[in-house]
Short mmCIF file of C-alpha atoms in Angstrom, two decimals:
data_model
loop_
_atom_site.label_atom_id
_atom_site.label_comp_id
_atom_site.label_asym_id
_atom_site.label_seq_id
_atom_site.Cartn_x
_atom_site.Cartn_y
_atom_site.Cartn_z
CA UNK Z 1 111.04 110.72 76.43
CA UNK Z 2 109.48 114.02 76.18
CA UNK Z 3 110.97 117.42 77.87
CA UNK Z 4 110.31 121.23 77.97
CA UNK Z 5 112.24 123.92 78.57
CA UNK Z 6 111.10 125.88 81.74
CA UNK Z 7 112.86 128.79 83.67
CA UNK Z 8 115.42 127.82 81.31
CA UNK Z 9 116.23 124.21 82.80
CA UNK Z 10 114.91 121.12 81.28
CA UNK Z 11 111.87 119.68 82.82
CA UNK Z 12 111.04 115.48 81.41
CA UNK Z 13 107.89 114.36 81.45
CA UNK Z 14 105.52 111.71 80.24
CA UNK Z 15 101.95 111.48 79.17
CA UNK Z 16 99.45 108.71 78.15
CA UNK Z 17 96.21 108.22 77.46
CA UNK Z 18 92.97 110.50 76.87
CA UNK Z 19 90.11 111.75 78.96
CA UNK Z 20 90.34 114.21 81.37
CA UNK Z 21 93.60 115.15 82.55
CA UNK Z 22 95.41 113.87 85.53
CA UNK Z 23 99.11 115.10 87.26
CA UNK Z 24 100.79 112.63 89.22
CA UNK Z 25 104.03 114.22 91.31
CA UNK Z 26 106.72 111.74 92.61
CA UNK Z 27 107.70 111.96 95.88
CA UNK Z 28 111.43 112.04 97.67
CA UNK Z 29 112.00 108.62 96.37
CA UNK Z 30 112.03 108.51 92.73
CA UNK Z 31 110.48 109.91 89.68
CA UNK Z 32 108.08 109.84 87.35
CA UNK Z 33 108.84 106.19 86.40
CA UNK Z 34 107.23 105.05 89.68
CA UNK Z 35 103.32 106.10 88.43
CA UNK Z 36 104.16 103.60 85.30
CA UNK Z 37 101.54 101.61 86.20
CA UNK Z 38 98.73 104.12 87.14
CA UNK Z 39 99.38 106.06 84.30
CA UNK Z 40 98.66 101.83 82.46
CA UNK Z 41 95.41 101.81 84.71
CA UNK Z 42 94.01 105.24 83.86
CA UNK Z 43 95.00 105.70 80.39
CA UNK Z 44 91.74 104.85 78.64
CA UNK Z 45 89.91 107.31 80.68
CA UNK Z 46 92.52 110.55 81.74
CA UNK Z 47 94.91 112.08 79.82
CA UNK Z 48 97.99 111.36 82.79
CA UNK Z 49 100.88 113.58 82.96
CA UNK Z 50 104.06 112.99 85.40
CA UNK Z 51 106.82 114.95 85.28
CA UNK Z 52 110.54 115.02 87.14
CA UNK Z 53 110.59 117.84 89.67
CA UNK Z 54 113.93 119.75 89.96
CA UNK Z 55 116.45 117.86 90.73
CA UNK Z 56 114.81 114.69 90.36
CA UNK Z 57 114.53 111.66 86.88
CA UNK Z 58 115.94 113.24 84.00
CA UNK Z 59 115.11 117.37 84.95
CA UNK Z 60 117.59 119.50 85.64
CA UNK Z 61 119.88 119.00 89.17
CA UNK Z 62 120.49 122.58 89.83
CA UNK Z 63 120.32 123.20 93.68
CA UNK Z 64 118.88 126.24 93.85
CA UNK Z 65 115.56 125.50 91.78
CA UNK Z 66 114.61 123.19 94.46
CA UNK Z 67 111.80 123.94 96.87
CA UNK Z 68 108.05 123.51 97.44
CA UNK Z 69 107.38 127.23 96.38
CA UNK Z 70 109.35 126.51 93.56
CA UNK Z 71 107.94 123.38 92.27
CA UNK Z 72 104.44 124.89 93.09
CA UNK Z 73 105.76 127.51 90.60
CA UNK Z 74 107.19 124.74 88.37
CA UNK Z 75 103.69 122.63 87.74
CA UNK Z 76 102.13 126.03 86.89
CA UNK Z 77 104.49 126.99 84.05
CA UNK Z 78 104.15 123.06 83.25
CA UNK Z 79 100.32 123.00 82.62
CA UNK Z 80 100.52 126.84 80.81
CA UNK Z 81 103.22 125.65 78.73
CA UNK Z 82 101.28 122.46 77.89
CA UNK Z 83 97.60 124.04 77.20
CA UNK Z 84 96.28 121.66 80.45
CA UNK Z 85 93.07 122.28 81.61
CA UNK Z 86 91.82 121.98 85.52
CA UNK Z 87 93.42 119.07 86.52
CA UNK Z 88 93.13 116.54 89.13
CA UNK Z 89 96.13 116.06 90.82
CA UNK Z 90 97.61 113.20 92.52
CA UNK Z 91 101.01 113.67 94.98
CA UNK Z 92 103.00 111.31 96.96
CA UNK Z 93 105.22 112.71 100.13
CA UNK Z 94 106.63 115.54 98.93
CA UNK Z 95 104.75 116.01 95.66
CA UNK Z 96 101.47 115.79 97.71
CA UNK Z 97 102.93 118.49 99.83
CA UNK Z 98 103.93 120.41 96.87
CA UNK Z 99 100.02 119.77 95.12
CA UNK Z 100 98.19 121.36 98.46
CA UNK Z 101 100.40 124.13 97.91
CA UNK Z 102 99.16 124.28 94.08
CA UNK Z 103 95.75 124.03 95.22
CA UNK Z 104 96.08 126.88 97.14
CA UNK Z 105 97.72 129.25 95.31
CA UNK Z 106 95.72 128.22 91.80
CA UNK Z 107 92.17 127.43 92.82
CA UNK Z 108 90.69 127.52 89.89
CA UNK Z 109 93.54 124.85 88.10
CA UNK Z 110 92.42 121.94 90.55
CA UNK Z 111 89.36 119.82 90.33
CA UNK Z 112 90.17 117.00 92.59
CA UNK Z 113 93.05 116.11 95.32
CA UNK Z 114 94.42 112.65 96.28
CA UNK Z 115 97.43 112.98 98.70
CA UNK Z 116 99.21 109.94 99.46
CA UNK Z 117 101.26 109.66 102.38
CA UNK Z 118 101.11 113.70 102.84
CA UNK Z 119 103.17 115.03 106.20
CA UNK Z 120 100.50 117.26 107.27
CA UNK Z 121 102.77 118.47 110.61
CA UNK Z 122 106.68 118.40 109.69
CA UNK Z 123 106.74 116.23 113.08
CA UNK Z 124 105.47 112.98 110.81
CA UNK Z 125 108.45 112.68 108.53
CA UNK Z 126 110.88 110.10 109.83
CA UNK Z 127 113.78 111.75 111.29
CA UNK Z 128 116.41 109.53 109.47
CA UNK Z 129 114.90 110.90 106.39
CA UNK Z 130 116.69 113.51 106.85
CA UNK Z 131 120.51 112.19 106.95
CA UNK Z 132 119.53 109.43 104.21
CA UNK Z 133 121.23 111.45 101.50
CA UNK Z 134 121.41 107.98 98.69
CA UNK Z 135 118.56 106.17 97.54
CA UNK Z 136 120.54 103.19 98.85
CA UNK Z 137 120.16 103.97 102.71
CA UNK Z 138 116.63 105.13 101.93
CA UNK Z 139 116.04 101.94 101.12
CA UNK Z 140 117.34 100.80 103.84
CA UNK Z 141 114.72 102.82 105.98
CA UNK Z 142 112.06 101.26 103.98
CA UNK Z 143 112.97 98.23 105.46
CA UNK Z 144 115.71 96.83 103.33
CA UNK Z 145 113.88 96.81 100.53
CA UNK Z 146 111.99 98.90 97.62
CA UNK Z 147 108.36 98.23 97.14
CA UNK Z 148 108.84 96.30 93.57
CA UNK Z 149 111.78 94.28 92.51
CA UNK Z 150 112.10 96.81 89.11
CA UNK Z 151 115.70 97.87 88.08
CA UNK Z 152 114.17 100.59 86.33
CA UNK Z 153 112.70 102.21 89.28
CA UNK Z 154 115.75 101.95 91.49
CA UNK Z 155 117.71 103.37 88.57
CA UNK Z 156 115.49 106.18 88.17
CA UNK Z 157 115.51 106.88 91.79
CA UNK Z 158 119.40 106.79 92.17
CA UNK Z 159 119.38 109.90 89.51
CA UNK Z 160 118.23 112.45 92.27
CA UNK Z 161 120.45 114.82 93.41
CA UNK Z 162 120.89 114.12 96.83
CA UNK Z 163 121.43 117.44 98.30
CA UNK Z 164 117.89 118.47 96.82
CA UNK Z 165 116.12 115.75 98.37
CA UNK Z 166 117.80 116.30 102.26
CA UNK Z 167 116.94 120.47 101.44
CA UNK Z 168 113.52 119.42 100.43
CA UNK Z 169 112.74 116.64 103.38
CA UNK Z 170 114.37 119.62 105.24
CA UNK Z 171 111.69 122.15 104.49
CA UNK Z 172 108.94 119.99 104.46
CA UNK Z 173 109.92 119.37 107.92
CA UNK Z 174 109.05 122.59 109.11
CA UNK Z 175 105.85 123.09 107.09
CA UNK Z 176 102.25 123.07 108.37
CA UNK Z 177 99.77 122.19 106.25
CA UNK Z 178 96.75 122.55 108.41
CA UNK Z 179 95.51 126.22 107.67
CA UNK Z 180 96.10 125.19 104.14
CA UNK Z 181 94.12 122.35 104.16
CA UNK Z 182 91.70 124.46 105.68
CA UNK Z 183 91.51 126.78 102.73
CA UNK Z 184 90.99 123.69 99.62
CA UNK Z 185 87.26 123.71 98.61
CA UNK Z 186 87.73 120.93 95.67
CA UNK Z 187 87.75 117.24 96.99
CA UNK Z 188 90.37 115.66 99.12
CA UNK Z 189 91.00 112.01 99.13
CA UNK Z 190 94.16 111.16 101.39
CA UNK Z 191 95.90 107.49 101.58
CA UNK Z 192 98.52 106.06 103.39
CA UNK Z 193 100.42 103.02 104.22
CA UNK Z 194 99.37 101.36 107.40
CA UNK Z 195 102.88 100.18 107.64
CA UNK Z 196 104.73 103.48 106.35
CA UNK Z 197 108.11 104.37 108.47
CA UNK Z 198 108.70 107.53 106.49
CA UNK Z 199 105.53 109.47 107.03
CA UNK Z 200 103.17 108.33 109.40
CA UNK Z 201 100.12 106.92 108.96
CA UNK Z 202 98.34 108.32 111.70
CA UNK Z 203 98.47 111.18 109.60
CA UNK Z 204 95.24 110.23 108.36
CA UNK Z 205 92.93 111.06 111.08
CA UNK Z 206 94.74 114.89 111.95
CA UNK Z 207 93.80 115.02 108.24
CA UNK Z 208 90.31 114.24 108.89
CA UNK Z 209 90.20 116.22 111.44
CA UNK Z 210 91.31 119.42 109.94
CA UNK Z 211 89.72 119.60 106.50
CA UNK Z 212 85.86 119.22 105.95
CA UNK Z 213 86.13 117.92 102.43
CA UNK Z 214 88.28 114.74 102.38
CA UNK Z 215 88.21 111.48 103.27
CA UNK Z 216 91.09 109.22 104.26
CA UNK Z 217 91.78 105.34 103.99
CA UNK Z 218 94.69 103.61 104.83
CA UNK Z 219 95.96 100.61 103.59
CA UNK Z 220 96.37 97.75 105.67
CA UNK Z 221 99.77 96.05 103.57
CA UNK Z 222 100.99 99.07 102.81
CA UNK Z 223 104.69 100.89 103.30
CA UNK Z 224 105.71 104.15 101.80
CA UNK Z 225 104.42 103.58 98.12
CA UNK Z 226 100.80 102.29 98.82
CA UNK Z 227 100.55 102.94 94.66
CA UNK Z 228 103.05 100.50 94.12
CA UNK Z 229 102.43 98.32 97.72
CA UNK Z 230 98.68 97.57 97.16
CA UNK Z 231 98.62 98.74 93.60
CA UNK Z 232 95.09 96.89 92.70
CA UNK Z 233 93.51 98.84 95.59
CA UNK Z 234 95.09 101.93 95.31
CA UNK Z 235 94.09 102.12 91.53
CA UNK Z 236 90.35 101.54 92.28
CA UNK Z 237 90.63 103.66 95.13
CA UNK Z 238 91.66 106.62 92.40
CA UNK Z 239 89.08 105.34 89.93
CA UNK Z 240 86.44 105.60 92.05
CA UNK Z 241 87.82 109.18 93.83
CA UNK Z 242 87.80 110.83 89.62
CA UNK Z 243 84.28 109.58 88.96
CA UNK Z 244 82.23 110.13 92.57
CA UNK Z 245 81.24 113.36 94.28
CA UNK Z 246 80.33 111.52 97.02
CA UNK Z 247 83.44 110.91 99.49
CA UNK Z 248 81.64 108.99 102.08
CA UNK Z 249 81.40 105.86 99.27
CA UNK Z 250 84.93 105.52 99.30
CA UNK Z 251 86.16 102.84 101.02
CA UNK Z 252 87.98 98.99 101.14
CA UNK Z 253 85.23 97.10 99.82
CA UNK Z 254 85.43 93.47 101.57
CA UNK Z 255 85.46 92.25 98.37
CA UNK Z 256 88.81 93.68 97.23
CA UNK Z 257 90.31 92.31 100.76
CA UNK Z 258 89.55 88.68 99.79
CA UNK Z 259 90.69 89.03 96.28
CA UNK Z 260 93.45 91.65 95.87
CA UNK Z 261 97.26 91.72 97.51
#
């Protein structure tokens, strides 16, 4: 377990590997511990960092350093305090909301942009997210069930303060991302869950729609955690996003429908 002090409160992360570096930021539902096996995939080529937001995984739970402009704030002070280069970053629900934020506030810090099951309008997050409160009944929105059978993950989750995430799901709520989106010049490669009923997946194509740099692809077995759903996909997907310039090559080759689940 590694941890630094920022702002005074204790920020845990983890990082593997070597190559070019590579954030990944957790979303409402967990921690750090849920990129596990991406930082696995990528380690022999990136240099993967994921850390616990505030109140979220082993960081501090203090209420009042939560929020997006906060954890924007947060990955800054993270990557100065760490000597990180321009990094690509990678950010699932709320940490892909907070990493557009980042982008646009630190232009020069970001190289490359994969959002994963981003709320571009507030009006996308399910509205039960936002009496959920334990990782329990958020489990039960995602069906009645978490995306892997993994102790460790559920345990991680359950360590999030649960007013942060309701203030947090709150103020994404009301956020629009649009004129932001609007504003990122680096690469944008968005995914989502066909079968997401936290964020929907229709998402995808206001995305499209709105920014001239990104492409999206949603995957077809896929709930809230495509990185965990479809994690043979997903991983190639990324691969292939950190090596290309070209956007319009990304795609579900039919090849990885007949031989990955």
């Amino acid at each position: 377990m590694s941890a630094i002090v920022i702002d005074g409160g204790i920020i845990h992360y983890e990082s593997w590997g070597r190559g070019g570096p590579l954030i990944l930021l957790h979303g409402w539902l967990g921690s750090w511990r849920y990129w596990m096996p991406t930082m696995e995939e990528l380690a022999e080529q990136h240099r993967t960092y994921a850390l616990d937001l505030w109140g979220f995984g082993d960081s501090d739970k203090s209420t009042n350093r939560h929020g997006v402009e906060k954890y924007v704030d947060l990955l800054k002070a993270f990557m100065d305090e760490l000597g990180v280069a321009p990094a690509a970053l990678v950010g699932h629900s709320l940490g892909a909301t907070v990493a557009v934020k980042f982008a646009v506030a630190n232009p020069n810090r970001v190289t490359k942009l994969m959002l994963v099951s981003l709320p571009v309008v507030g009006e996308a997050i399910n509205r039960r997210l936002f009496t959920a409160g334990s990782t329990s009944r958020l489990g039960r929105l995602l069906g009645g069930r978490w995306p892997v059978d993994h102790e460790e993950v559920l345990a991680e989750a359950e360590k999030a303060n649960e007013n942060v995430i309701a203030l947090t799901v709150q103020a994404c709520a009301e956020l629009d991302l649009r004129e932001n989106l609007r504003q990122i010049k680096v690469p944008l490669l968005a995914v989502y869950g066909e079968k997401d009923n936290l964020v929907d997946p229709t998402q995808a194509k206001l995305l499209e729609n709105t920014a001239s740099n990104v492409r999206s692809i949603t995957l077809p077995e896929s709930r809230h955690f495509p990185m965990l759903d479809e994690a043979s996909k997903f991983h190639r997907l990324l691969r292939d996003f950190l090596v290309t310039d070209d956007l319009e090559s990304l795609t579900l080759k039919e090849e990885w429908r007949r031989r990955t689940h």
